[in-house]
PDB file of C-alpha atoms in Angstrom:
ATOM      1  CA  MET U1296      -3.383  44.200  -3.141  1.00 48.00           C
ATOM      2  CA  SER U1297      -5.712  42.753  -6.076  1.00 57.00           C
ATOM      3  CA  SER U1298      -3.626  39.483  -6.202  1.00 52.00           C
ATOM      4  CA  GLU U1299      -3.817  38.670  -2.418  1.00 63.00           C
ATOM      5  CA  ARG U1300      -7.770  39.104  -3.151  1.00 65.00           C
ATOM      6  CA  LEU U1301      -7.685  36.586  -5.793  1.00 54.00           C
ATOM      7  CA  LEU U1302      -5.679  34.216  -3.974  1.00 53.00           C
ATOM      8  CA  GLN U1303      -7.861  33.991  -1.126  1.00 65.00           C
ATOM      9  CA  GLN U1304     -11.006  34.102  -3.378  1.00 64.00           C
ATOM     10  CA  LEU U1305      -8.972  31.226  -5.123  1.00 62.00           C
ATOM     11  CA  GLY U1306      -7.427  29.229  -2.325  1.00 68.00           C
ATOM     12  CA  PRO U1307     -10.871  27.220  -1.333  1.00 67.00           C
ATOM     13  CA  LEU U1308     -11.457  26.182  -5.111  1.00 62.00           C
ATOM     14  CA  SER U1309      -7.755  25.225  -4.994  1.00 69.00           C
ATOM     15  CA  LYS U1310      -8.079  22.849  -2.245  1.00 70.00           C
ATOM     16  CA  LEU U1311     -11.440  21.525  -3.679  1.00 72.00           C
ATOM     17  CA  ILE U1312      -9.896  20.714  -7.138  1.00 77.00           C
ATOM     18  CA  VAL U1313      -6.888  19.121  -5.811  1.00 72.00           C
ATOM     19  CA  ASN U1314      -9.209  16.918  -3.001  1.00 72.00           C
ATOM     20  CA  GLU U1315     -11.105  15.604  -6.189  1.00 77.00           C
ATOM     21  CA  VAL U1316      -7.707  14.725  -8.289  1.00 74.00           C
ATOM     22  CA  ILE U1317      -6.755  12.885  -5.359  1.00 74.00           C
ATOM     23  CA  ILE U1318     -10.223  11.268  -4.622  1.00 77.00           C
ATOM     24  CA  GLN U1319     -10.340  10.131  -8.806  1.00 77.00           C
ATOM     25  CA  LEU U1320      -6.122   9.018  -8.641  1.00 74.00           C
ATOM     26  CA  LYS U1321      -7.396   6.707  -5.407  1.00 75.00           C
ATOM     27  CA  GLN U1322     -10.582   5.198  -7.385  1.00 75.00           C
ATOM     28  CA  ASP U1323      -8.177   4.378 -10.484  1.00 75.00           C
ATOM     29  CA  GLY U1324      -5.466   2.839  -8.008  1.00 71.00           C
ATOM     30  CA  PHE U1325      -2.570   5.381  -8.610  1.00 69.00           C
ATOM     31  CA  VAL U1326      -2.008   6.693  -5.340  1.00 61.00           C
ATOM     32  CA  LEU U1327      -2.258   4.548  -2.185  1.00 59.00           C
ATOM     33  CA  SER U1328      -3.902   6.299   0.971  1.00 56.00           C
ATOM     34  CA  ASN U1329      -1.405   7.232   3.727  1.00 54.00           C
ATOM     35  CA  GLY U1330      -4.262   7.396   6.542  1.00 51.00           C
ATOM     36  CA  VAL U1331      -5.000  11.302   5.727  1.00 52.00           C
ATOM     37  CA  LYS U1332      -8.526  11.405   4.495  1.00 51.00           C
ATOM     38  CA  PRO U1333      -8.977  14.768   2.440  1.00 48.00           C
ATOM     39  CA  GLU U1334     -12.325  16.343   2.978  1.00 49.00           C
ATOM     40  CA  SER U1335     -16.012  15.084   2.010  1.00 48.00           C
ATOM     41  CA  THR U1336     -16.697  16.867  -1.276  1.00 47.00           C
ATOM     42  CA  GLY U1337     -19.530  14.537  -2.572  1.00 48.00           C
ATOM     43  CA  ALA U1338     -17.765  11.641  -4.175  1.00 46.00           C
ATOM     44  CA  SER U1339     -18.499   8.744  -2.477  1.00 46.00           C
ATOM     45  CA  ALA U1340     -15.425   6.543  -2.206  1.00 45.00           C
ATOM     46  CA  GLN U1341     -15.578   2.969  -1.326  1.00 49.00           C
ATOM     47  CA  PRO U1342     -14.551   2.252   2.883  1.00 43.00           C
ATOM     48  CA  ASP U1343     -12.202  -0.753   1.691  1.00 50.00           C
ATOM     49  CA  GLU U1344     -10.924   0.640  -0.909  1.00 54.00           C
ATOM     50  CA  ASP U1345      -6.971   1.247   0.379  1.00 63.00           C
ATOM     51  CA  THR U1346      -7.206  -2.091   2.515  1.00 86.00           C
ATOM     52  CA  LEU U1347      -7.974  -4.417  -1.072  1.00 89.00           C
ATOM     53  CA  MET U1348      -4.847  -5.281  -4.142  1.00 91.00           C
ATOM     54  CA  ASN U1349      -5.653  -7.381  -6.483  1.00 91.00           C
ATOM     55  CA  LEU U1350      -2.560  -9.508  -8.326  1.00 92.00           C
ATOM     56  CA  THR U1351      -0.535  -7.400 -10.129  1.00 92.00           C
ATOM     57  CA  ARG U1352      -0.769  -4.815  -7.313  1.00 92.00           C
ATOM     58  CA  ALA U1353       0.445  -7.560  -4.795  1.00 93.00           C
ATOM     59  CA  ALA U1354       3.214  -8.468  -6.847  1.00 93.00           C
ATOM     60  CA  GLU U1355       5.029  -5.367  -7.364  1.00 92.00           C
ATOM     61  CA  LEU U1356       5.025  -4.690  -4.031  1.00 90.00           C
ATOM     62  CA  LEU U1357       6.566  -8.448  -3.856  1.00 91.00           C
ATOM     63  CA  ASP U1358       9.047  -7.318  -6.564  1.00 92.00           C
ATOM     64  CA  HIS U1359       8.145 -10.663  -8.593  1.00 93.00           C
ATOM     65  CA  SER U1360       6.217 -10.903 -11.350  1.00 94.00           C
ATOM     66  CA  TYR U1361       2.435 -11.332 -11.865  1.00 93.00           C
ATOM     67  CA  PHE U1362       2.813 -15.385 -13.049  1.00 95.00           C
ATOM     68  CA  TRP U1363       5.257 -16.024 -10.223  1.00 94.00           C
ATOM     69  CA  LEU U1364       2.801 -14.787  -7.411  1.00 94.00           C
ATOM     70  CA  SER U1365      -0.157 -16.517  -9.320  1.00 92.00           C
ATOM     71  CA  ARG U1366       2.057 -19.839  -8.414  1.00 95.00           C
ATOM     72  CA  ASN U1367       3.221 -18.905  -5.198  1.00 94.00           C
ATOM     73  CA  TYR U1368       0.586 -17.180  -3.061  1.00 93.00           C
ATOM     74  CA  LYS U1369      -0.660 -20.609  -1.475  1.00 93.00           C
ATOM     75  CA  ARG U1370       2.886 -21.836  -0.653  1.00 94.00           C
ATOM     76  CA  LEU U1371       3.651 -17.879   0.537  1.00 92.00           C
ATOM     77  CA  GLY U1372       0.416 -18.160   2.986  1.00 92.00           C
ATOM     78  CA  LEU U1373      -1.058 -15.853   1.273  1.00 92.00           C
ATOM     79  CA  GLN U1374      -5.048 -16.081   1.388  1.00 92.00           C
ATOM     80  CA  PRO U1375      -6.936 -14.067  -1.158  1.00 92.00           C
ATOM     81  CA  SER U1376     -10.581 -13.465  -1.506  1.00 90.00           C
ATOM     82  CA  ARG U1377     -11.725 -14.353  -5.288  1.00 89.00           C
ATOM     83  CA  ILE U1378     -14.390 -12.374  -6.458  1.00 87.00           C
ATOM     84  CA  GLY U1379     -15.363 -12.431 -10.797  1.00 88.00           C
ATOM     85  CA  GLY U1380     -12.125 -14.678 -11.130  1.00 87.00           C
ATOM     86  CA  LYS U1381     -10.126 -12.559  -9.845  1.00 89.00           C
ATOM     87  CA  LEU U1382      -7.402 -12.636  -6.511  1.00 89.00           C
ATOM     88  CA  LEU U1383      -7.577 -10.002  -4.363  1.00 92.00           C
ATOM     89  CA  PHE U1384      -5.025 -10.147  -1.239  1.00 93.00           C
ATOM     90  CA  GLN U1385      -5.372  -7.847   1.845  1.00 92.00           C
ATOM     91  CA  LYS U1386      -2.781  -5.089   2.009  1.00 91.00           C
ATOM     92  CA  GLU U1387      -1.762  -5.978   5.644  1.00 92.00           C
ATOM     93  CA  ASP U1388      -1.261 -10.194   4.825  1.00 93.00           C
ATOM     94  CA  VAL U1389       1.267  -8.916   2.534  1.00 92.00           C
ATOM     95  CA  PHE U1390       3.029  -6.480   4.605  1.00 92.00           C
ATOM     96  CA  ALA U1391       3.033  -9.565   6.958  1.00 92.00           C
ATOM     97  CA  LEU U1392       5.084 -11.844   4.651  1.00 91.00           C
ATOM     98  CA  VAL U1393       7.301  -9.404   3.534  1.00 90.00           C
ATOM     99  CA  LYS U1394       7.862  -9.084   7.918  1.00 90.00           C
ATOM    100  CA  ARG U1395       8.105 -12.430   8.314  1.00 89.00           C
ATOM    101  CA  HIS U1396      10.658 -12.962   5.280  1.00 86.00           C
ATOM    102  CA  LYS U1397      12.782 -10.569   6.845  1.00 84.00           C
ATOM    103  CA  VAL U1398      16.165 -11.106   7.257  1.00 81.00           C
ATOM    104  CA  LYS U1399      17.576 -11.761  10.631  1.00 78.00           C
ATOM    105  CA  ALA U1400      21.605 -11.737  11.681  1.00 74.00           C
ATOM    106  CA  PRO U1401      23.193 -14.637  10.055  1.00 76.00           C
ATOM    107  CA  GLY U1402      24.848 -17.589  12.112  1.00 76.00           C
ATOM    108  CA  ARG U1403      24.084 -18.709  16.086  1.00 77.00           C
ATOM    109  CA  PRO U1404      24.286 -15.474  18.694  1.00 73.00           C
ATOM    110  CA  ARG U1405      28.226 -15.164  20.135  1.00 75.00           C
ATOM    111  CA  VAL U1406      28.741 -14.440  23.593  1.00 79.00           C
ATOM    112  CA  GLN U1407      30.153 -11.291  24.886  1.00 77.00           C
ATOM    113  CA  ARG U1408      33.169 -11.229  26.308  1.00 78.00           C
ATOM    114  CA  LEU U1409      34.080  -7.900  28.750  1.00 76.00           C
ATOM    115  CA  PRO U1410      37.783  -7.134  28.393  1.00 77.00           C
ATOM    116  CA  GLY U1411      39.574  -8.457  31.270  1.00 70.00           C
ATOM    117  CA  PHE U1412      37.901 -11.564  32.018  1.00 62.00           C
TER     118      PHE U1412
END
């Protein structure tokens, strides 16, 4: 019975610790948000931290090098913001680029023939 009481007492504390760790990892850029916001614990997070990514993170997402993306972002149609000499890309723009370049069915469409005709 004492272990159950201890778990009840530590439950809110452990949830608070997990939320603090997640917030710190997001601020350091190690965790991408999946849309679920942790409970507010007093730490102020920037409102648009999940919508912008730097050149390194965008290159990793596209599975290319930093150098390649820095030379080809204009040709790809990406329009970054330049703040303090750093290029910041909208996450939605990078995902839209991937969607635009998605491989579709090769060749021309074939006529569907019904059996017996």
